[in-house]
PDB file of C-alpha atoms in Angstrom:
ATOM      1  CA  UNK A   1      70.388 -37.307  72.388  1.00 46.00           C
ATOM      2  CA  UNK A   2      67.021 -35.092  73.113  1.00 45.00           C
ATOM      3  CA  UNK A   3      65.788 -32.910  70.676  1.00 47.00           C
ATOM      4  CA  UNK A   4      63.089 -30.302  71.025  1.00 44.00           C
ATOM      5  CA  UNK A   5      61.249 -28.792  68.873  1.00 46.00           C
ATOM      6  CA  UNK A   6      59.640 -24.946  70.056  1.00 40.00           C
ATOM      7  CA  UNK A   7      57.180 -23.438  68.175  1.00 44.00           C
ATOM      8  CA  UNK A   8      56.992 -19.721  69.254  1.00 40.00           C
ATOM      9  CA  UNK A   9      53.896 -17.352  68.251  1.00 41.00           C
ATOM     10  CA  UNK A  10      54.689 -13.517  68.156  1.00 38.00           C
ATOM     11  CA  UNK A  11      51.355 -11.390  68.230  1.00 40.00           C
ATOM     12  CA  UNK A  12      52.965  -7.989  67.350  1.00 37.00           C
ATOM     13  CA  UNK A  13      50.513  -5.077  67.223  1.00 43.00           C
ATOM     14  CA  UNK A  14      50.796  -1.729  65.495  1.00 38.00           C
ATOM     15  CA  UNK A  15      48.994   1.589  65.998  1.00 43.00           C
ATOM     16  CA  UNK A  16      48.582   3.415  63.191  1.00 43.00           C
ATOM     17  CA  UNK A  17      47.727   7.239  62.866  1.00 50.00           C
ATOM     18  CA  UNK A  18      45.832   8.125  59.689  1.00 46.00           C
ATOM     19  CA  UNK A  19      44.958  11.772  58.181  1.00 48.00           C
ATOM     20  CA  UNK A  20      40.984  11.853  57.576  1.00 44.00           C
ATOM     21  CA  UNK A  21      42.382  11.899  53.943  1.00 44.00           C
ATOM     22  CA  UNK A  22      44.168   8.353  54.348  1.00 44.00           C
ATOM     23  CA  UNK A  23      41.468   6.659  55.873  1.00 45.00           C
ATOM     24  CA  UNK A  24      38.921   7.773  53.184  1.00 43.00           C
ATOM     25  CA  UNK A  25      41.516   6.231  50.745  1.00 43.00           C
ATOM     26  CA  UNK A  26      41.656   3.331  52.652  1.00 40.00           C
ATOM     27  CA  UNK A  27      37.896   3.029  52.272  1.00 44.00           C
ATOM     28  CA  UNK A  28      37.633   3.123  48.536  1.00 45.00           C
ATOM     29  CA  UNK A  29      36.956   0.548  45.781  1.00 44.00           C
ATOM     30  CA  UNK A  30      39.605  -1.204  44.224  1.00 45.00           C
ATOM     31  CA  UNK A  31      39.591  -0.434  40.377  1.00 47.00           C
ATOM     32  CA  UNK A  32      37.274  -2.045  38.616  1.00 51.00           C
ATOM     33  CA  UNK A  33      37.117  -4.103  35.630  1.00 58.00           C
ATOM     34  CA  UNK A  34      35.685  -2.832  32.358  1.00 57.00           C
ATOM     35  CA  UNK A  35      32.355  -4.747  32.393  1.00 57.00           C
ATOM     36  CA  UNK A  36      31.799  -3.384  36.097  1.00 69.00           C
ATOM     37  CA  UNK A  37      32.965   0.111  35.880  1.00 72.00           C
ATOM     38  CA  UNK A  38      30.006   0.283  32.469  1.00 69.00           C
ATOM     39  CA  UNK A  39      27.439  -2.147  33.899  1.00 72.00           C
ATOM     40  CA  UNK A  40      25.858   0.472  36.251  1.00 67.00           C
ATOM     41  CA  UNK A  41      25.729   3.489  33.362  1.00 59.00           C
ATOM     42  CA  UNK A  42      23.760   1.280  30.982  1.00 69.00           C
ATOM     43  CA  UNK A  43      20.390   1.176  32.292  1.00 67.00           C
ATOM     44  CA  UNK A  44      20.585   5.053  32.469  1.00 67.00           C
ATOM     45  CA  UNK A  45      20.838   5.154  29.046  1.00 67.00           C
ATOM     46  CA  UNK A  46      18.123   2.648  27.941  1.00 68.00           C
ATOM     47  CA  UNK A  47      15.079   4.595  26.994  1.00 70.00           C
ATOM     48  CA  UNK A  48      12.740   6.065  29.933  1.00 65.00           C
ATOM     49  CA  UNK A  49      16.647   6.018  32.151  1.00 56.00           C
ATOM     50  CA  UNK A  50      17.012   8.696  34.523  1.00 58.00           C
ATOM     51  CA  UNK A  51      19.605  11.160  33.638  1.00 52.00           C
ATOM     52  CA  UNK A  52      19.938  13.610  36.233  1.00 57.00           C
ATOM     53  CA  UNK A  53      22.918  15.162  35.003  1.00 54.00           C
ATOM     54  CA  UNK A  54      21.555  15.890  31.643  1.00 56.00           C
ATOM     55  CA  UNK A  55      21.443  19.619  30.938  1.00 64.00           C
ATOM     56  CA  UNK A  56      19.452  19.895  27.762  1.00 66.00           C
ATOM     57  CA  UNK A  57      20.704  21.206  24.318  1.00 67.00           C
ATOM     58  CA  UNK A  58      22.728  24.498  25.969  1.00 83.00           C
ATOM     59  CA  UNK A  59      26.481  24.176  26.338  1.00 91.00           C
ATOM     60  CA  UNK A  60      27.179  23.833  30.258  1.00 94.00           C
ATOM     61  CA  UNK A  61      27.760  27.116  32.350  1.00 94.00           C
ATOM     62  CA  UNK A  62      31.257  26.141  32.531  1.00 96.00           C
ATOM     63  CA  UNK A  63      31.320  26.355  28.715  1.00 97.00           C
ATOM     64  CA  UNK A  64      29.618  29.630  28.690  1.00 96.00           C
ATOM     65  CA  UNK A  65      31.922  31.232  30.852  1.00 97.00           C
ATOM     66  CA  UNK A  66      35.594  30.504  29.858  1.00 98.00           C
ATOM     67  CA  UNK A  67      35.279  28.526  26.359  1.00 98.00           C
ATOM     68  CA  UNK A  68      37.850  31.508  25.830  1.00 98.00           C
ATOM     69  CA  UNK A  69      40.591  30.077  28.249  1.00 98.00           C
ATOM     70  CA  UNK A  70      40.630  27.093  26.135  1.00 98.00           C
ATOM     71  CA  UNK A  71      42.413  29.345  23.383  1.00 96.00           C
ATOM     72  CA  UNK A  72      40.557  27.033  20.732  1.00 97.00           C
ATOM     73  CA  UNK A  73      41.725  27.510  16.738  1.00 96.00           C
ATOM     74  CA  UNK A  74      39.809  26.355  13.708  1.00 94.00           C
ATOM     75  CA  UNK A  75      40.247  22.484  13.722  1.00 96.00           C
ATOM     76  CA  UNK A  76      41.745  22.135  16.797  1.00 98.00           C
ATOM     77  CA  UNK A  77      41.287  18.962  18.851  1.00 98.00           C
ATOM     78  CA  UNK A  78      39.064  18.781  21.751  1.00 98.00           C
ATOM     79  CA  UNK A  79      38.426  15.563  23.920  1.00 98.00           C
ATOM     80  CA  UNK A  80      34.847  15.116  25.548  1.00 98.00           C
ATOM     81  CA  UNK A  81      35.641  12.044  27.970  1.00 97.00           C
ATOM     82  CA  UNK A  82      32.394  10.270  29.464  1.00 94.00           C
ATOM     83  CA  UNK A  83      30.711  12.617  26.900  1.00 94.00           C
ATOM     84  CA  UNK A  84      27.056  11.055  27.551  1.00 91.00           C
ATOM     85  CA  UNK A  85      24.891  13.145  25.223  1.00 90.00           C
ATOM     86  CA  UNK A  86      26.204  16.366  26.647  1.00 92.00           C
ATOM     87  CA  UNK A  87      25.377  19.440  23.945  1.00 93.00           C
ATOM     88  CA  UNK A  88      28.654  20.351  24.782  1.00 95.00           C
ATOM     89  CA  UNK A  89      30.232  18.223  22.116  1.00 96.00           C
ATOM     90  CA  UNK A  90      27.879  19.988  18.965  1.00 95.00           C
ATOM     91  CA  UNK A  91      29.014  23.017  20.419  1.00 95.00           C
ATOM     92  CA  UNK A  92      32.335  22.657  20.146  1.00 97.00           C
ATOM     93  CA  UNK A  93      31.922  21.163  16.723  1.00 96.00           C
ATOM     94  CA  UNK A  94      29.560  23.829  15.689  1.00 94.00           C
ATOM     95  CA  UNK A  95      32.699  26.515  16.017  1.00 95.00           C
ATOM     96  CA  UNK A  96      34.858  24.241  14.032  1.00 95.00           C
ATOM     97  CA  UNK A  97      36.836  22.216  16.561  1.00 97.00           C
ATOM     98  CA  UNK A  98      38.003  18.788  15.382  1.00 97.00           C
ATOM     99  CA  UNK A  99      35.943  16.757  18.029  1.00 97.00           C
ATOM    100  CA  UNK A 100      36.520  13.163  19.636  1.00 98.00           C
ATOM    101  CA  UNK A 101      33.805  12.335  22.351  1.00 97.00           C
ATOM    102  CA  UNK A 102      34.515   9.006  24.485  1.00 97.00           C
ATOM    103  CA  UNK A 103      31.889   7.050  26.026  1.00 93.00           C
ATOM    104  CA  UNK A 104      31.489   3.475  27.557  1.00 90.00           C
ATOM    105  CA  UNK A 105      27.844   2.975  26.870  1.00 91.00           C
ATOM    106  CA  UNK A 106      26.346   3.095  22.958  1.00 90.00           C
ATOM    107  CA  UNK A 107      22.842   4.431  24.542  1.00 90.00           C
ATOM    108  CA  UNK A 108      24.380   7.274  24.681  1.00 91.00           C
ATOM    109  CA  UNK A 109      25.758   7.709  21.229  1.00 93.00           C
ATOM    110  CA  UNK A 110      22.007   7.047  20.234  1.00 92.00           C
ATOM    111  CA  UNK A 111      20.865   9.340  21.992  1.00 90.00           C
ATOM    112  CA  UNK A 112      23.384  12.300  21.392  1.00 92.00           C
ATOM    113  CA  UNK A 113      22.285  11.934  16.947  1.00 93.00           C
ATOM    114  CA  UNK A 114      18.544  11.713  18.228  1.00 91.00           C
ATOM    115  CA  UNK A 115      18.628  15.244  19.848  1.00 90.00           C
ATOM    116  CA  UNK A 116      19.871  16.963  16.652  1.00 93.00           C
ATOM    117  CA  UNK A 117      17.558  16.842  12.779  1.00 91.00           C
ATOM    118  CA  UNK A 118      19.421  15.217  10.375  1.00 92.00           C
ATOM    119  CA  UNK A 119      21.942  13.615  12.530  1.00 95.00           C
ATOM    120  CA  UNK A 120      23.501   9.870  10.953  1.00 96.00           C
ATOM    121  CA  UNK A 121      25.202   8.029  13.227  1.00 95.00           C
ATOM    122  CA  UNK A 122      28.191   6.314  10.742  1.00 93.00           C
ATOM    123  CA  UNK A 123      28.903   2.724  12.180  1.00 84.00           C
ATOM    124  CA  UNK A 124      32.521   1.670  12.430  1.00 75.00           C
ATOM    125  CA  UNK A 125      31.967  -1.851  11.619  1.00 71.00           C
ATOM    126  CA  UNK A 126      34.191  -3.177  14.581  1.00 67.00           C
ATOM    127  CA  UNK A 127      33.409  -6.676  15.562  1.00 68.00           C
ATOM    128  CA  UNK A 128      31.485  -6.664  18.556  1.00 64.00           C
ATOM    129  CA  UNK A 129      34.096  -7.582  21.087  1.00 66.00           C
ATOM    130  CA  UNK A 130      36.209  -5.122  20.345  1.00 79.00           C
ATOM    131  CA  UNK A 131      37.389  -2.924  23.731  1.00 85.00           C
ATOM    132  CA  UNK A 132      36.746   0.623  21.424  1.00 92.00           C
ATOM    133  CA  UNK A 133      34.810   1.325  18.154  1.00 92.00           C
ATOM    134  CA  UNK A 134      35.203   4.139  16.319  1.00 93.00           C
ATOM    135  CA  UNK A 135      32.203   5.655  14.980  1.00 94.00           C
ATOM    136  CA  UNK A 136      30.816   9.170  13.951  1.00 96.00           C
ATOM    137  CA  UNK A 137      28.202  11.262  14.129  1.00 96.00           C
ATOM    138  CA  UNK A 138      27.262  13.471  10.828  1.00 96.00           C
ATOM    139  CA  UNK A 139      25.871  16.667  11.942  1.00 94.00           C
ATOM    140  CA  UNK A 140      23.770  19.288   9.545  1.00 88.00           C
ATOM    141  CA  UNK A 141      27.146  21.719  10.581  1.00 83.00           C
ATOM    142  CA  UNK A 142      29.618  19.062  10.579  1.00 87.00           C
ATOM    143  CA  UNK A 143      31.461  15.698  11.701  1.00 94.00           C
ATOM    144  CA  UNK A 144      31.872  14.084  15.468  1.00 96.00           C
ATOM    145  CA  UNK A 145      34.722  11.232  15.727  1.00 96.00           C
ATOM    146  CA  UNK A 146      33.006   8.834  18.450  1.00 96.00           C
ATOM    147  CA  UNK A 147      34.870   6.076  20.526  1.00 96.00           C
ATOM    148  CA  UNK A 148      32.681   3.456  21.860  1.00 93.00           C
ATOM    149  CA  UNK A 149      34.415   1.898  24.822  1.00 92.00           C
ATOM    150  CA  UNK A 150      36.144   2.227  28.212  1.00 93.00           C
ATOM    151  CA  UNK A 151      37.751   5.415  28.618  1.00 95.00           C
ATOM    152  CA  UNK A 152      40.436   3.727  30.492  1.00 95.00           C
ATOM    153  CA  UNK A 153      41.527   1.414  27.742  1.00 94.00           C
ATOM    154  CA  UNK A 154      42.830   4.636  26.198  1.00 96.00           C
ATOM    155  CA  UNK A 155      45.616   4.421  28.373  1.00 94.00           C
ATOM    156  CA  UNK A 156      47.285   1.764  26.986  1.00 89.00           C
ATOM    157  CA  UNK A 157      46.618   2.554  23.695  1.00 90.00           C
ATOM    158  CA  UNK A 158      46.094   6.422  22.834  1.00 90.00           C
ATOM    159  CA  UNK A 159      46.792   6.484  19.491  1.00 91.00           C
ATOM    160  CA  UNK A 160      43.035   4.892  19.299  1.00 92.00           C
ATOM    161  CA  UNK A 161      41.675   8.588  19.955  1.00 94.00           C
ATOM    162  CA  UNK A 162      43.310   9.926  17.035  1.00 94.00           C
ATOM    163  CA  UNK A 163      46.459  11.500  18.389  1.00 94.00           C
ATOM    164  CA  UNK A 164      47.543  14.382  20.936  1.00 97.00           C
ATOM    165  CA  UNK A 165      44.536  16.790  21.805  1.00 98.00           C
ATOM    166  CA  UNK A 166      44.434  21.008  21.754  1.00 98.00           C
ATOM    167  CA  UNK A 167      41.831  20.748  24.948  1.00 98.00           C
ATOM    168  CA  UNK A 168      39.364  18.941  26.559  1.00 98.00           C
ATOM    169  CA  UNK A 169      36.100  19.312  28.552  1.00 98.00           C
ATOM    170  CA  UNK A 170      35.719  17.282  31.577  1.00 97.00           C
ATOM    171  CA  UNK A 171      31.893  18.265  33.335  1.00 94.00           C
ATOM    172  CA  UNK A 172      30.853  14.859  34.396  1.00 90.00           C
ATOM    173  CA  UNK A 173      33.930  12.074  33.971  1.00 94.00           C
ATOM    174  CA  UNK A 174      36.407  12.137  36.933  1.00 97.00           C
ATOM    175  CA  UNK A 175      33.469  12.980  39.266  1.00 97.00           C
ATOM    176  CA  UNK A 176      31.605   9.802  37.432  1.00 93.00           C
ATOM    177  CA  UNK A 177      34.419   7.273  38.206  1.00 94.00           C
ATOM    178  CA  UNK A 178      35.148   5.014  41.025  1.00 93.00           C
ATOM    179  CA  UNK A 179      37.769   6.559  43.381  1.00 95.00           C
ATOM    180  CA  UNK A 180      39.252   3.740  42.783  1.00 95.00           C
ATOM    181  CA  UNK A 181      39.964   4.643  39.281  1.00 96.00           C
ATOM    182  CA  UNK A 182      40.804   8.225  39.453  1.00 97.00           C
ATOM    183  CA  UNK A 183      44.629   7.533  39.103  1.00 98.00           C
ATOM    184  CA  UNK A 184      44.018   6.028  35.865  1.00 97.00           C
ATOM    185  CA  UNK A 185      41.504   8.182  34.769  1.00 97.00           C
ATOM    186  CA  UNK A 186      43.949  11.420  35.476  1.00 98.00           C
ATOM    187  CA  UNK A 187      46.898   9.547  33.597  1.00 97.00           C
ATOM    188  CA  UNK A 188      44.758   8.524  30.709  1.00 97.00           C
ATOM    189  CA  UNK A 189      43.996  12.496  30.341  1.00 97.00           C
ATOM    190  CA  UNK A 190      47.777  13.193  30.793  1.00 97.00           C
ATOM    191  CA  UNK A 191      49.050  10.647  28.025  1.00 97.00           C
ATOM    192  CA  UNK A 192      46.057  12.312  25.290  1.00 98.00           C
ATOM    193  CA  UNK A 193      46.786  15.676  26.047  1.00 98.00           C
ATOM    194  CA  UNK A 194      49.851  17.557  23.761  1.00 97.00           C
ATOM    195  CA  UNK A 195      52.206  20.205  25.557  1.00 98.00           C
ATOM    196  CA  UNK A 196      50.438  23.494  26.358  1.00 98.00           C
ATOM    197  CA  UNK A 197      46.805  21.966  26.087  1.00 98.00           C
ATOM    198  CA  UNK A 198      44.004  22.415  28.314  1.00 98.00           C
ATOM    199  CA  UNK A 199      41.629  21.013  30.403  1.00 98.00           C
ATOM    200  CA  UNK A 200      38.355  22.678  31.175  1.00 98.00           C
ATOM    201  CA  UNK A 201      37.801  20.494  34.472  1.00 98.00           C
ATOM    202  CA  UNK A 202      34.565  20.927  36.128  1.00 98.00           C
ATOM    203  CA  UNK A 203      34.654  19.174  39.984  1.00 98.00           C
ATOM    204  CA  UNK A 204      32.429  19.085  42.981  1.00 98.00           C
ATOM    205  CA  UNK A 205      32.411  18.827  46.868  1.00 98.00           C
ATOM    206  CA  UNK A 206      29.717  17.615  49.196  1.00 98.00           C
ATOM    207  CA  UNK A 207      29.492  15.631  52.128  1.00 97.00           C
ATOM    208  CA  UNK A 208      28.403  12.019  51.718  1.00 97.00           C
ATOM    209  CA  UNK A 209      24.700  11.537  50.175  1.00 97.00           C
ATOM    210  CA  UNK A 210      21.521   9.786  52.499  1.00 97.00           C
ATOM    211  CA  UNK A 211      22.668   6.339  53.488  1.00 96.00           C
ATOM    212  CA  UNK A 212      26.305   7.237  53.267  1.00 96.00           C
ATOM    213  CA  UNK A 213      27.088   7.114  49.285  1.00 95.00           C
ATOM    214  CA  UNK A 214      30.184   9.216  48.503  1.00 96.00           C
ATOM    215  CA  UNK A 215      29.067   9.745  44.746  1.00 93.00           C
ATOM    216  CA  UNK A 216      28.380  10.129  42.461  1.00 92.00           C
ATOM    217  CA  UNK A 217      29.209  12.538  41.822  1.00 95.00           C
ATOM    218  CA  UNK A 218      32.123  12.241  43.749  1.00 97.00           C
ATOM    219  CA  UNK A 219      33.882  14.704  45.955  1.00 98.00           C
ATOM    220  CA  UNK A 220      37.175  16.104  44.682  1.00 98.00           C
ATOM    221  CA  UNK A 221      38.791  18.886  46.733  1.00 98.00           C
ATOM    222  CA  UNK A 222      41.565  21.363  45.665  1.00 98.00           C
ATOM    223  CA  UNK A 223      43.972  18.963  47.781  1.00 98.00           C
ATOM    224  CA  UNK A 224      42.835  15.861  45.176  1.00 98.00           C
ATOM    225  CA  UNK A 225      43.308  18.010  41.927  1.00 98.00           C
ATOM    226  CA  UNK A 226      46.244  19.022  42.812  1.00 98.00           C
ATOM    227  CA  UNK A 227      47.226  15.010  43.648  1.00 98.00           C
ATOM    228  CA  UNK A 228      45.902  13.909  40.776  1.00 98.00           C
ATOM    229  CA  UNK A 229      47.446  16.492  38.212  1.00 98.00           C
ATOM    230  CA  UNK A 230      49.972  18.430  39.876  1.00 96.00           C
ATOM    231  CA  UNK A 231      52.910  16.715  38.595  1.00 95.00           C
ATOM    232  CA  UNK A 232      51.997  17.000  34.718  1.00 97.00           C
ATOM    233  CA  UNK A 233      49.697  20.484  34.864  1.00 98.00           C
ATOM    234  CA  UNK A 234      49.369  23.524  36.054  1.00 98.00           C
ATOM    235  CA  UNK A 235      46.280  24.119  37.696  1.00 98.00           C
ATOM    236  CA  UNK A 236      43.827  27.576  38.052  1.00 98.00           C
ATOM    237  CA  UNK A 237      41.061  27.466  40.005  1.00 98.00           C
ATOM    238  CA  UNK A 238      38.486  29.718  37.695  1.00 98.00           C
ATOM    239  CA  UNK A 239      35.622  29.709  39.732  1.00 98.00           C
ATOM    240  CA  UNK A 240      34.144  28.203  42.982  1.00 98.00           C
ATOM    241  CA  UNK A 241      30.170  28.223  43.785  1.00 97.00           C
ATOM    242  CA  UNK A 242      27.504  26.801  46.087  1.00 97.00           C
ATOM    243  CA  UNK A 243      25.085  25.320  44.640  1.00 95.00           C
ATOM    244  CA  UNK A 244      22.848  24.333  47.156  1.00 96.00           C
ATOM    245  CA  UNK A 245      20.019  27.186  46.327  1.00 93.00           C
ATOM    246  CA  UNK A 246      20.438  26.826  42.772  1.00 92.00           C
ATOM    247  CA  UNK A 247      19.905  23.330  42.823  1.00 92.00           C
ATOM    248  CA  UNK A 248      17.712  22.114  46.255  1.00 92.00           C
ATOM    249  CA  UNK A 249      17.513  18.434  44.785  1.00 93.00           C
ATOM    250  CA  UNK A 250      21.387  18.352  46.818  1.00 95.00           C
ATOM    251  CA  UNK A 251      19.489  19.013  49.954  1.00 95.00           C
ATOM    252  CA  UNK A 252      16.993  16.189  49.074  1.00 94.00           C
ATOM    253  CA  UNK A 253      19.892  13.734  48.827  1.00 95.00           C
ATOM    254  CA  UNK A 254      21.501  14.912  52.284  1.00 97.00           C
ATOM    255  CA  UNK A 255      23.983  17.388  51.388  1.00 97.00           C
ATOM    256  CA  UNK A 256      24.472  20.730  53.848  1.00 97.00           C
ATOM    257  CA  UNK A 257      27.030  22.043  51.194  1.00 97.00           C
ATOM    258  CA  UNK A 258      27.527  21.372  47.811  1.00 97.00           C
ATOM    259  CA  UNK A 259      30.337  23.282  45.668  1.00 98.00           C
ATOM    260  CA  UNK A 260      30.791  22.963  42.234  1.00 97.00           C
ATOM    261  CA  UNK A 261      34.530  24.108  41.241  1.00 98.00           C
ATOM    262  CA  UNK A 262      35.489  24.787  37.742  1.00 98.00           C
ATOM    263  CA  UNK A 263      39.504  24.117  36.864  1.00 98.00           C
ATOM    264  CA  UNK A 264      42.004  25.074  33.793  1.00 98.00           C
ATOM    265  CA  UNK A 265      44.459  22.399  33.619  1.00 98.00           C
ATOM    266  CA  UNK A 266      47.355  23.308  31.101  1.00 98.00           C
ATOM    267  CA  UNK A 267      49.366  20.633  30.575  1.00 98.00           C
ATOM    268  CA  UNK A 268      53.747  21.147  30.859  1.00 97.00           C
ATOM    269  CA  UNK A 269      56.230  20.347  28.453  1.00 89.00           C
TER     270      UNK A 269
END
C-alpha cells in the first residue's frame, strides 16, 4: 500500500473597486484608546499652548446667528462636548440654561474659570483614576456642571452627564476626533440627547493640509452627516460659507477651499 500525501497552494486574487469615499475609510485610524485620543490635546492646554481655535470671550458666529433654532427655555439642558474654554458655555449659562460642558483635558477647565472675575472652580473630589469627574464652575451669573474625562466614556454610561439634554453645541468636537472615532462620537450624542432636542453642529470641508494631514479639523461633508446622524435626526443645513478670505491662515496650511457648514440636528422620537 502507497500513500501520498499532496499539499496544494491556491493563490486566489481579487480586484476590488472602491468609491473615493471607501478608500478614504479604508485609510483611517482605528479608534483609539482613551490615554491616546487625550495625550495630543494636553500640551495645548498647558500654559503658553497654542490654541488656534480659540475665539476669545464672544459666543461663536454660529451662536450668534441661530441660538434661536435651538428653541432654548429657562433651565433647559444644553451639552457643550469637547467644550475647551469656548465662551460659548457662559453664554449659554448667562441666559439661564442648565449647562454641562465635557472635556478630556483639566487645562482646560482651568482655563475656562481664569477668563471670567470671580470664577471658583468647585472640585469633585473623585479619586484620580477615575474615567470622569464631575466638577463645577461658580460663575458671578451662575453655575456650570463640568465632566472631566473622555467624552466617549459617556457612551456607556450617560447617566454620568446628568440625564437627557434640551440641545447641544458642537463647534469644535466631531471635527476634533479621530475618524476613527466618529461612529462613537455621533452615538454618544444620540444616547444624551432627549426626543425633539437639538444639535447646533458646526462642520468643515477642506482638502488635506501641507504634508498630507486630513485634520484637524477634519473634513465632514453633507454625505458624512447624513451617515453619521441620519438614522436618529433630522438634519438642516443652516448655512454654508468659504472661509478662505476670512481666514488666509487655511491658505498657509495648503487648503484651496475651506467651507465651514453650520447644521440643526433634531433628534426623532
Amino acid at each position: 500500500t502507497l500513500t501520498l500525501t499532496l499539499t496544494l497552494t491556491l493563490t486566489l486574487s481579487l480586484t476590488l473597486t472602491l468609491t473615493p469615499r471607501q478608500a478614504h475609510r479604508l485609510r483611517q485610524p482605528a479608534a483609539a484608546a482613551t490615554d491616546d485620543r487625550l495625550a495630543r490635546w494636553r500640551p495645548k492646554w498647558e500654559p503658553g499652548g497654542m490654541r488656534g481655535w480659540h475665539i476669545g470671550q464672544v459666543p461663536h458666529p454660529a451662536v450668534a446667528a441661530f441660538e434661536d433654532r435651538l428653541s432654548l427655555r429657562p433651565g433647559a439642558r444644553v451639552l457643550v462636548p469637547l467644550a475647551g474654554a469656548a465662551h460659548d458655555i457662559k453664554h449659554f449659562a448667562d441666559g439661564g440654561a442648565d449647562v454641562v460642558a465635557v472635556e478630556g483635558v483639566r487645562g482646560a477647565l482651568d482655563a475656562f474659570a481664569a477668563n471670567y472675575a470671580g470664577a471658583a472652580i468647585v472640585e469633585s473630589g473623585a479619586k484620580a483614576e477615575a474615567k470622569l469627574k464631575h466638577h463645577a464652575v461658580q460663575l458671578p451669573e451662575g453655575l456650570v456642571h463640568w465632566v472631566e474625562g473622555d467624552f466617549l466614556a459617556l457612551l456607556g454610561d450617560p447617566k454620568a452627564a446628568g440625564g437627557a439634554f434640551d440641545a447641544a453645541f458642537d463647534r469644535g468636537g466631531l471635527v476634533a476626533v479621530q475618524p476613527g472615532d466618529r461612529d462613537a462620537y455621533a452615538a454618544t450624542l444620540k444616547a444624551l440627547m432627549r426626543p425633539g432636542g437639538k444639535i447646533l453642529l458646526v462642520t468643515v470641508e477642506h482638502p488635506p493640509f501641507n504634508g498630507g494631514r486630513l485634520g484637524p479639523p477634519h473634513s465632514i461633508d453633507a454625505a458624512e452627516v447624513e451617515r453619521l446622524f441620519g438614522g436618529a435626526f433630522d438634519a438642516e443645513l443652516l448655512r454654508r460659507e468659504d472661509r478662505m478670505e476670512v481666514e488666509p491662515s487655511w491658505k498657509q496650511r495648503g487648503c484651496d477651499y475651506f467651507f465651514e457648514s453650520t447644521w440643526l440636528l433634531t433628534r426623532r422620537s
